[in-house]
Amino acid sequence: MMLVTFDTKYNRLVLTSILRDTKVPNPKGNDTKMNLLYKHYGIDGVTQVLEKQLALDISGTVLINYENVKLLIDALGGVTVNLTSQEASYLKRVEGEYYQHPLHEGDCFLNGAQALAYMRCRQLDSDFGRTDRQAKVLSALLNGAKEIDLSLALDVANTLSHVYVTNLTPVQVADAVRNVLHLRGGEFRKFTIPAEGTFKYGEVRGSSVLVANMEKNRELLYEFLGIPDPAQSALPEGVIEKPETDEEGRS
């Protein structure tokens, strides 16, 4: 799960990864984790919770499954990613390599299937490492698209419109494509929720979760973006907002 920010003010694209095991309240106020939130409440439930937890206004959503990630990357001509020796060995084992593009430590060309396996990998480290790999692939796709003009980019978006689900209108999709092309020469930055030092490990109904200080993560996110935190500016000076509780009195 990724929150993408088109930051035209500072000419950068910011990717915020929300870890799948992060504990959040579901729309009914009961504790769950992000991946189960999506499973039971869909993308609308995820959007509703993130907007409330992070004081955000999410402009739109795009949903794509694993198999279609392969199609999308292949349609963009593949991607070149800098691999560690361990990552190269892992990809050889789980996906295989091709004669024209051997896998090794350093810059390697990956097709859609290899890139997907790379982005899904967490056996080498953790879910935090996996989000780093996802960001590396997206950054490399962005940098590798420098030869793609607006006409070709819109053609790819239209041709592959059947591989993703979005609540954006065709005009909004076109605007998003224009923003990406405009920002591809700028900075690519990554943020992770929960941020380092803002969480502990816990359980919800026997399932392992990351218990994050979401207020602190919200503050750090807005600091990272370089814009005022609306959740703080909305409160009168000296007033502390009382947290909501469920039927059992839990915050």
PDB file of C-alpha atoms in Angstrom:
ATOM      1  CA  MET A   1       0.000   0.000   0.000  1.00  0.00           C
ATOM      2  CA  MET A   2       1.501   3.254  -1.164  1.00  0.00           C
ATOM      3  CA  LEU A   3       0.514   6.872  -0.911  1.00  0.00           C
ATOM      4  CA  VAL A   4       1.848   8.861  -3.870  1.00  0.00           C
ATOM      5  CA  THR A   5       2.248  12.629  -3.609  1.00  0.00           C
ATOM      6  CA  PHE A   6       2.801  14.768  -6.712  1.00  0.00           C
ATOM      7  CA  ASP A   7       4.723  17.632  -5.148  1.00  0.00           C
ATOM      8  CA  THR A   8       4.882  20.219  -7.918  1.00  0.00           C
ATOM      9  CA  LYS A   9       5.967  22.960  -5.489  1.00  0.00           C
ATOM     10  CA  TYR A  10       9.295  21.257  -4.768  1.00  0.00           C
ATOM     11  CA  ASN A  11       9.423  19.338  -8.085  1.00  0.00           C
ATOM     12  CA  ARG A  12       9.444  15.885  -6.496  1.00  0.00           C
ATOM     13  CA  LEU A  13       7.439  12.711  -6.278  1.00  0.00           C
ATOM     14  CA  VAL A  14       7.017  11.353  -2.747  1.00  0.00           C
ATOM     15  CA  LEU A  15       6.147   7.719  -2.115  1.00  0.00           C
ATOM     16  CA  THR A  16       4.852   6.813   1.347  1.00  0.00           C
ATOM     17  CA  SER A  17       4.705   3.069   2.012  1.00  0.00           C
ATOM     18  CA  ILE A  18       2.239   1.918   4.662  1.00  0.00           C
ATOM     19  CA  LEU A  19       3.391  -1.413   6.061  1.00  0.00           C
ATOM     20  CA  ARG A  20       0.819  -4.160   5.777  1.00  0.00           C
ATOM     21  CA  ASP A  21       1.017  -5.155   9.476  1.00  0.00           C
ATOM     22  CA  THR A  22       0.454  -1.636  10.841  1.00  0.00           C
ATOM     23  CA  LYS A  23      -2.314  -1.622  13.465  1.00  0.00           C
ATOM     24  CA  VAL A  24      -5.178   0.721  12.608  1.00  0.00           C
ATOM     25  CA  PRO A  25      -8.824   1.088  13.655  1.00  0.00           C
ATOM     26  CA  ASN A  26     -11.319  -0.240  11.146  1.00  0.00           C
ATOM     27  CA  PRO A  27     -14.308   1.939  10.149  1.00  0.00           C
ATOM     28  CA  LYS A  28     -16.185   0.546  13.178  1.00  0.00           C
ATOM     29  CA  GLY A  29     -13.364   1.630  15.510  1.00  0.00           C
ATOM     30  CA  ASN A  30     -12.019  -1.852  16.296  1.00  0.00           C
ATOM     31  CA  ASP A  31      -8.324  -2.700  16.010  1.00  0.00           C
ATOM     32  CA  THR A  32      -7.116  -4.498  12.897  1.00  0.00           C
ATOM     33  CA  LYS A  33      -4.092  -4.315  10.579  1.00  0.00           C
ATOM     34  CA  MET A  34      -3.760  -2.721   7.181  1.00  0.00           C
ATOM     35  CA  ASN A  35      -3.926  -5.828   5.013  1.00  0.00           C
ATOM     36  CA  LEU A  36      -7.014  -7.116   6.869  1.00  0.00           C
ATOM     37  CA  LEU A  37      -8.551  -3.658   6.627  1.00  0.00           C
ATOM     38  CA  TYR A  38      -8.348  -3.945   2.848  1.00  0.00           C
ATOM     39  CA  LYS A  39      -9.590  -7.548   2.889  1.00  0.00           C
ATOM     40  CA  HIS A  40     -12.746  -6.697   4.849  1.00  0.00           C
ATOM     41  CA  TYR A  41     -13.454  -3.090   3.845  1.00  0.00           C
ATOM     42  CA  GLY A  42     -11.843  -2.717   0.432  1.00  0.00           C
ATOM     43  CA  ILE A  43      -9.992   0.259  -0.938  1.00  0.00           C
ATOM     44  CA  ASP A  44     -12.711   2.647   0.276  1.00  0.00           C
ATOM     45  CA  GLY A  45     -12.181   1.468   3.853  1.00  0.00           C
ATOM     46  CA  VAL A  46      -8.420   1.913   3.544  1.00  0.00           C
ATOM     47  CA  THR A  47      -8.889   5.425   2.139  1.00  0.00           C
ATOM     48  CA  GLN A  48     -11.324   6.385   4.896  1.00  0.00           C
ATOM     49  CA  VAL A  49      -8.985   5.204   7.672  1.00  0.00           C
ATOM     50  CA  LEU A  50      -5.840   6.776   6.186  1.00  0.00           C
ATOM     51  CA  GLU A  51      -7.565  10.105   5.656  1.00  0.00           C
ATOM     52  CA  LYS A  52      -8.679  10.139   9.288  1.00  0.00           C
ATOM     53  CA  GLN A  53      -5.429   8.851  10.797  1.00  0.00           C
ATOM     54  CA  LEU A  54      -3.157  11.132   8.756  1.00  0.00           C
ATOM     55  CA  ALA A  55      -5.470  14.145   8.297  1.00  0.00           C
ATOM     56  CA  LEU A  56      -5.216  13.736   4.529  1.00  0.00           C
ATOM     57  CA  ASP A  57      -7.456  14.336   1.570  1.00  0.00           C
ATOM     58  CA  ILE A  58      -6.676  11.491  -0.831  1.00  0.00           C
ATOM     59  CA  SER A  59      -7.499  12.600  -4.374  1.00  0.00           C
ATOM     60  CA  GLY A  60      -7.994   9.145  -5.855  1.00  0.00           C
ATOM     61  CA  THR A  61      -7.074   5.477  -5.716  1.00  0.00           C
ATOM     62  CA  VAL A  62      -5.563   2.961  -8.116  1.00  0.00           C
ATOM     63  CA  LEU A  63      -5.718  -0.771  -7.416  1.00  0.00           C
ATOM     64  CA  ILE A  64      -3.626  -3.318  -9.310  1.00  0.00           C
ATOM     65  CA  ASN A  65      -3.014  -7.002  -8.638  1.00  0.00           C
ATOM     66  CA  TYR A  66       0.309  -8.820  -8.823  1.00  0.00           C
ATOM     67  CA  GLU A  67      -0.137 -10.420 -12.245  1.00  0.00           C
ATOM     68  CA  ASN A  68      -1.010  -7.107 -13.835  1.00  0.00           C
ATOM     69  CA  VAL A  69       2.077  -5.444 -12.337  1.00  0.00           C
ATOM     70  CA  LYS A  70       4.039  -7.707 -14.691  1.00  0.00           C
ATOM     71  CA  LEU A  71       2.048  -6.484 -17.696  1.00  0.00           C
ATOM     72  CA  LEU A  72       2.468  -2.845 -16.736  1.00  0.00           C
ATOM     73  CA  ILE A  73       6.251  -3.093 -16.293  1.00  0.00           C
ATOM     74  CA  ASP A  74       6.642  -5.024 -19.541  1.00  0.00           C
ATOM     75  CA  ALA A  75       4.536  -2.402 -21.365  1.00  0.00           C
ATOM     76  CA  LEU A  76       6.991   0.242 -20.119  1.00  0.00           C
ATOM     77  CA  GLY A  77       9.890  -1.755 -21.551  1.00  0.00           C
ATOM     78  CA  GLY A  78      11.135  -3.388 -18.341  1.00  0.00           C
ATOM     79  CA  VAL A  79      13.243  -1.742 -15.674  1.00  0.00           C
ATOM     80  CA  THR A  80      16.919  -1.526 -14.707  1.00  0.00           C
ATOM     81  CA  VAL A  81      17.570  -1.953 -10.969  1.00  0.00           C
ATOM     82  CA  ASN A  82      20.798  -2.028  -8.964  1.00  0.00           C
ATOM     83  CA  LEU A  83      20.887  -5.420  -7.211  1.00  0.00           C
ATOM     84  CA  THR A  84      22.933  -6.689  -4.310  1.00  0.00           C
ATOM     85  CA  SER A  85      24.588 -10.095  -4.749  1.00  0.00           C
ATOM     86  CA  GLN A  86      21.985 -11.577  -2.370  1.00  0.00           C
ATOM     87  CA  GLU A  87      19.111 -10.078  -4.368  1.00  0.00           C
ATOM     88  CA  ALA A  88      20.554 -11.368  -7.644  1.00  0.00           C
ATOM     89  CA  SER A  89      20.904 -14.884  -6.190  1.00  0.00           C
ATOM     90  CA  TYR A  90      17.353 -14.737  -4.848  1.00  0.00           C
ATOM     91  CA  LEU A  91      15.908 -13.738  -8.235  1.00  0.00           C
ATOM     92  CA  LYS A  92      17.835 -16.492 -10.003  1.00  0.00           C
ATOM     93  CA  ARG A  93      16.345 -19.007  -7.582  1.00  0.00           C
ATOM     94  CA  VAL A  94      12.708 -17.892  -7.624  1.00  0.00           C
ATOM     95  CA  GLU A  95      12.266 -16.453 -11.132  1.00  0.00           C
ATOM     96  CA  GLY A  96      15.291 -17.474 -13.198  1.00  0.00           C
ATOM     97  CA  GLU A  97      17.443 -15.395 -15.503  1.00  0.00           C
ATOM     98  CA  TYR A  98      17.541 -14.937 -19.255  1.00  0.00           C
ATOM     99  CA  TYR A  99      20.482 -15.333 -21.599  1.00  0.00           C
ATOM    100  CA  GLN A 100      20.311 -11.746 -22.855  1.00  0.00           C
ATOM    101  CA  HIS A 101      20.092 -10.291 -19.333  1.00  0.00           C
ATOM    102  CA  PRO A 102      22.089 -12.254 -16.721  1.00  0.00           C
ATOM    103  CA  LEU A 103      21.561 -11.368 -13.071  1.00  0.00           C
ATOM    104  CA  HIS A 104      24.506 -10.202 -10.999  1.00  0.00           C
ATOM    105  CA  GLU A 105      25.512  -7.637  -8.410  1.00  0.00           C
ATOM    106  CA  GLY A 106      25.028  -4.161  -9.879  1.00  0.00           C
ATOM    107  CA  ASP A 107      22.661  -2.737 -12.505  1.00  0.00           C
ATOM    108  CA  CYS A 108      20.455  -5.443 -14.032  1.00  0.00           C
ATOM    109  CA  PHE A 109      17.610  -5.323 -16.535  1.00  0.00           C
ATOM    110  CA  LEU A 110      14.447  -6.938 -15.141  1.00  0.00           C
ATOM    111  CA  ASN A 111      11.300  -7.910 -16.989  1.00  0.00           C
ATOM    112  CA  GLY A 112       7.880  -7.691 -15.362  1.00  0.00           C
ATOM    113  CA  ALA A 113       8.010 -11.117 -13.701  1.00  0.00           C
ATOM    114  CA  GLN A 114      11.482 -10.539 -12.260  1.00  0.00           C
ATOM    115  CA  ALA A 115      10.629  -7.030 -11.072  1.00  0.00           C
ATOM    116  CA  LEU A 116       7.508  -8.304  -9.320  1.00  0.00           C
ATOM    117  CA  ALA A 117       9.478 -11.064  -7.558  1.00  0.00           C
ATOM    118  CA  TYR A 118      12.021  -8.449  -6.490  1.00  0.00           C
ATOM    119  CA  MET A 119       9.334  -6.124  -5.113  1.00  0.00           C
ATOM    120  CA  ARG A 120       7.594  -8.927  -3.203  1.00  0.00           C
ATOM    121  CA  CYS A 121      10.738 -10.292  -1.559  1.00  0.00           C
ATOM    122  CA  ARG A 122      11.095  -9.986   2.202  1.00  0.00           C
ATOM    123  CA  GLN A 123      12.976 -13.251   2.885  1.00  0.00           C
ATOM    124  CA  LEU A 124      16.289 -11.402   2.708  1.00  0.00           C
ATOM    125  CA  ASP A 125      15.400  -8.914   5.450  1.00  0.00           C
ATOM    126  CA  SER A 126      11.943  -7.632   6.433  1.00  0.00           C
ATOM    127  CA  ASP A 127       8.814  -5.855   5.284  1.00  0.00           C
ATOM    128  CA  PHE A 128      10.752  -2.589   5.606  1.00  0.00           C
ATOM    129  CA  GLY A 129      13.288  -3.940   3.093  1.00  0.00           C
ATOM    130  CA  ARG A 130      10.460  -4.960   0.797  1.00  0.00           C
ATOM    131  CA  THR A 131       9.039  -1.422   0.724  1.00  0.00           C
ATOM    132  CA  ASP A 132      12.529  -0.122  -0.097  1.00  0.00           C
ATOM    133  CA  ARG A 133      12.679  -2.493  -3.079  1.00  0.00           C
ATOM    134  CA  GLN A 134       9.238  -1.386  -4.239  1.00  0.00           C
ATOM    135  CA  ALA A 135      10.380   2.234  -4.135  1.00  0.00           C
ATOM    136  CA  LYS A 136      13.583   1.378  -6.027  1.00  0.00           C
ATOM    137  CA  VAL A 137      11.594  -0.184  -8.869  1.00  0.00           C
ATOM    138  CA  LEU A 138       9.183   2.754  -9.110  1.00  0.00           C
ATOM    139  CA  SER A 139      12.051   5.236  -9.016  1.00  0.00           C
ATOM    140  CA  ALA A 140      13.864   3.278 -11.738  1.00  0.00           C
ATOM    141  CA  LEU A 141      10.699   3.150 -13.855  1.00  0.00           C
ATOM    142  CA  LEU A 142      10.365   6.902 -13.480  1.00  0.00           C
ATOM    143  CA  ASN A 143      13.974   7.531 -14.446  1.00  0.00           C
ATOM    144  CA  GLY A 144      13.778   4.998 -17.266  1.00  0.00           C
ATOM    145  CA  ALA A 145      10.740   6.714 -18.766  1.00  0.00           C
ATOM    146  CA  LYS A 146      12.676   9.800 -19.842  1.00  0.00           C
ATOM    147  CA  GLU A 147      12.249   8.884 -23.495  1.00  0.00           C
ATOM    148  CA  ILE A 148       8.485   8.390 -23.156  1.00  0.00           C
ATOM    149  CA  ASP A 149       6.476  11.377 -24.309  1.00  0.00           C
ATOM    150  CA  LEU A 150       2.968  12.327 -23.232  1.00  0.00           C
ATOM    151  CA  SER A 151       1.295  10.697 -26.239  1.00  0.00           C
ATOM    152  CA  LEU A 152       2.966   7.322 -25.631  1.00  0.00           C
ATOM    153  CA  ALA A 153       2.363   7.489 -21.852  1.00  0.00           C
ATOM    154  CA  LEU A 154      -1.342   8.191 -22.363  1.00  0.00           C
ATOM    155  CA  ASP A 155      -1.515   5.369 -24.902  1.00  0.00           C
ATOM    156  CA  VAL A 156      -0.042   2.932 -22.344  1.00  0.00           C
ATOM    157  CA  ALA A 157      -2.493   4.150 -19.668  1.00  0.00           C
ATOM    158  CA  ASN A 158      -5.446   3.743 -22.028  1.00  0.00           C
ATOM    159  CA  THR A 159      -4.351   0.414 -23.501  1.00  0.00           C
ATOM    160  CA  LEU A 160      -3.811  -1.086 -20.053  1.00  0.00           C
ATOM    161  CA  SER A 161      -6.840   0.505 -18.409  1.00  0.00           C
ATOM    162  CA  HIS A 162      -8.293  -2.991 -17.970  1.00  0.00           C
ATOM    163  CA  VAL A 163      -5.434  -4.100 -15.676  1.00  0.00           C
ATOM    164  CA  TYR A 164      -6.119  -1.622 -12.879  1.00  0.00           C
ATOM    165  CA  VAL A 165      -9.185  -0.326 -11.022  1.00  0.00           C
ATOM    166  CA  THR A 166      -9.443   3.364 -10.232  1.00  0.00           C
ATOM    167  CA  ASN A 167     -12.014   5.890  -9.057  1.00  0.00           C
ATOM    168  CA  LEU A 168     -10.283   8.568 -11.140  1.00  0.00           C
ATOM    169  CA  THR A 169     -11.990   9.829 -14.262  1.00  0.00           C
ATOM    170  CA  PRO A 170     -10.168   9.527 -17.603  1.00  0.00           C
ATOM    171  CA  VAL A 171      -9.379  13.250 -17.378  1.00  0.00           C
ATOM    172  CA  GLN A 172      -7.888  12.792 -13.896  1.00  0.00           C
ATOM    173  CA  VAL A 173      -5.828   9.813 -15.096  1.00  0.00           C
ATOM    174  CA  ALA A 174      -4.477  11.965 -17.918  1.00  0.00           C
ATOM    175  CA  ASP A 175      -3.627  14.725 -15.426  1.00  0.00           C
ATOM    176  CA  ALA A 176      -1.795  12.186 -13.238  1.00  0.00           C
ATOM    177  CA  VAL A 177       0.208  10.982 -16.256  1.00  0.00           C
ATOM    178  CA  ARG A 178       1.149  14.579 -17.070  1.00  0.00           C
ATOM    179  CA  ASN A 179       2.256  15.124 -13.460  1.00  0.00           C
ATOM    180  CA  VAL A 180       4.451  12.022 -13.549  1.00  0.00           C
ATOM    181  CA  LEU A 181       6.115  13.115 -16.788  1.00  0.00           C
ATOM    182  CA  HIS A 182       6.611  16.620 -15.408  1.00  0.00           C
ATOM    183  CA  LEU A 183       8.207  15.312 -12.208  1.00  0.00           C
ATOM    184  CA  ARG A 184      10.411  12.577 -13.695  1.00  0.00           C
ATOM    185  CA  GLY A 185      13.369  14.939 -13.842  1.00  0.00           C
ATOM    186  CA  GLY A 186      12.893  15.944 -10.227  1.00  0.00           C
ATOM    187  CA  GLU A 187      13.559  14.300  -6.899  1.00  0.00           C
ATOM    188  CA  PHE A 188      12.142  10.927  -5.830  1.00  0.00           C
ATOM    189  CA  ARG A 189      11.726  10.596  -2.049  1.00  0.00           C
ATOM    190  CA  LYS A 190      10.404   7.805   0.151  1.00  0.00           C
ATOM    191  CA  PHE A 191       8.714   7.817   3.551  1.00  0.00           C
ATOM    192  CA  THR A 192       7.548   4.802   5.564  1.00  0.00           C
ATOM    193  CA  ILE A 193       4.673   4.449   8.004  1.00  0.00           C
ATOM    194  CA  PRO A 194       5.446   3.528  10.692  1.00  0.00           C
ATOM    195  CA  ALA A 195       8.673   5.541  10.690  1.00  0.00           C
ATOM    196  CA  GLU A 196      11.734   4.311  12.540  1.00  0.00           C
ATOM    197  CA  GLY A 197      11.412   4.726  16.303  1.00  0.00           C
ATOM    198  CA  THR A 198       7.645   5.284  16.244  1.00  0.00           C
ATOM    199  CA  PHE A 199       6.348   1.745  16.760  1.00  0.00           C
ATOM    200  CA  LYS A 200       6.581  -1.416  18.821  1.00  0.00           C
ATOM    201  CA  TYR A 201       5.540  -4.987  18.116  1.00  0.00           C
ATOM    202  CA  GLY A 202       2.251  -6.304  19.454  1.00  0.00           C
ATOM    203  CA  GLU A 203      -0.695  -8.579  18.732  1.00  0.00           C
ATOM    204  CA  VAL A 204      -4.302  -8.174  17.670  1.00  0.00           C
ATOM    205  CA  ARG A 205      -6.378 -11.318  18.145  1.00  0.00           C
ATOM    206  CA  GLY A 206      -3.251 -13.491  17.979  1.00  0.00           C
ATOM    207  CA  SER A 207      -1.862 -11.832  14.848  1.00  0.00           C
ATOM    208  CA  SER A 208       1.443  -9.927  14.945  1.00  0.00           C
ATOM    209  CA  VAL A 209       1.121  -6.182  14.320  1.00  0.00           C
ATOM    210  CA  LEU A 210       3.168  -2.996  14.337  1.00  0.00           C
ATOM    211  CA  VAL A 211       1.718  -0.758  17.050  1.00  0.00           C
ATOM    212  CA  ALA A 212       2.523   2.699  15.704  1.00  0.00           C
ATOM    213  CA  ASN A 213       2.209   6.132  17.255  1.00  0.00           C
ATOM    214  CA  MET A 214       0.089   7.450  14.402  1.00  0.00           C
ATOM    215  CA  GLU A 215       0.043  11.003  15.729  1.00  0.00           C
ATOM    216  CA  LYS A 216       3.842  11.071  15.628  1.00  0.00           C
ATOM    217  CA  ASN A 217       3.862   9.481  12.172  1.00  0.00           C
ATOM    218  CA  ARG A 218       1.427  12.113  10.929  1.00  0.00           C
ATOM    219  CA  GLU A 219       3.651  14.871  12.311  1.00  0.00           C
ATOM    220  CA  LEU A 220       6.757  13.339  10.719  1.00  0.00           C
ATOM    221  CA  LEU A 221       4.996  12.879   7.376  1.00  0.00           C
ATOM    222  CA  TYR A 222       3.957  16.528   7.179  1.00  0.00           C
ATOM    223  CA  GLU A 223       7.434  17.594   8.297  1.00  0.00           C
ATOM    224  CA  PHE A 224       8.872  15.372   5.560  1.00  0.00           C
ATOM    225  CA  LEU A 225       6.533  16.956   3.003  1.00  0.00           C
ATOM    226  CA  GLY A 226       7.410  20.433   4.270  1.00  0.00           C
ATOM    227  CA  ILE A 227       3.811  21.555   4.766  1.00  0.00           C
ATOM    228  CA  PRO A 228       1.739  22.467   7.869  1.00  0.00           C
ATOM    229  CA  ASP A 229       0.003  19.663   9.728  1.00  0.00           C
ATOM    230  CA  PRO A 230      -3.735  20.420   9.335  1.00  0.00           C
ATOM    231  CA  ALA A 231      -4.621  18.276  12.352  1.00  0.00           C
ATOM    232  CA  GLN A 232      -2.606  20.618  14.557  1.00  0.00           C
ATOM    233  CA  SER A 233      -3.619  23.893  12.940  1.00  0.00           C
ATOM    234  CA  ALA A 234      -7.297  22.932  13.224  1.00  0.00           C
ATOM    235  CA  LEU A 235      -7.147  22.892  17.040  1.00  0.00           C
ATOM    236  CA  PRO A 236      -7.419  26.135  19.028  1.00  0.00           C
ATOM    237  CA  GLU A 237      -4.257  27.022  20.916  1.00  0.00           C
ATOM    238  CA  GLY A 238      -3.973  25.108  24.201  1.00  0.00           C
ATOM    239  CA  VAL A 239      -6.737  22.618  23.325  1.00  0.00           C
ATOM    240  CA  ILE A 240      -5.903  18.917  23.250  1.00  0.00           C
ATOM    241  CA  GLU A 241      -8.200  16.724  21.211  1.00  0.00           C
ATOM    242  CA  LYS A 242      -9.820  13.884  23.177  1.00  0.00           C
ATOM    243  CA  PRO A 243      -9.285  10.508  21.447  1.00  0.00           C
ATOM    244  CA  GLU A 244     -12.301   8.546  20.300  1.00  0.00           C
ATOM    245  CA  THR A 245     -13.033   5.260  22.068  1.00  0.00           C
ATOM    246  CA  ASP A 246     -14.963   2.128  21.166  1.00  0.00           C
ATOM    247  CA  GLU A 247     -17.582   0.388  23.247  1.00  0.00           C
ATOM    248  CA  GLU A 248     -14.916  -1.088  25.542  1.00  0.00           C
ATOM    249  CA  GLY A 249     -13.324   2.277  26.188  1.00  0.00           C
ATOM    250  CA  ARG A 250     -10.174   1.586  24.124  1.00  0.00           C
ATOM    251  CA  SER A 251      -8.598   4.503  22.276  1.00  0.00           C
TER     252      SER A 251
END
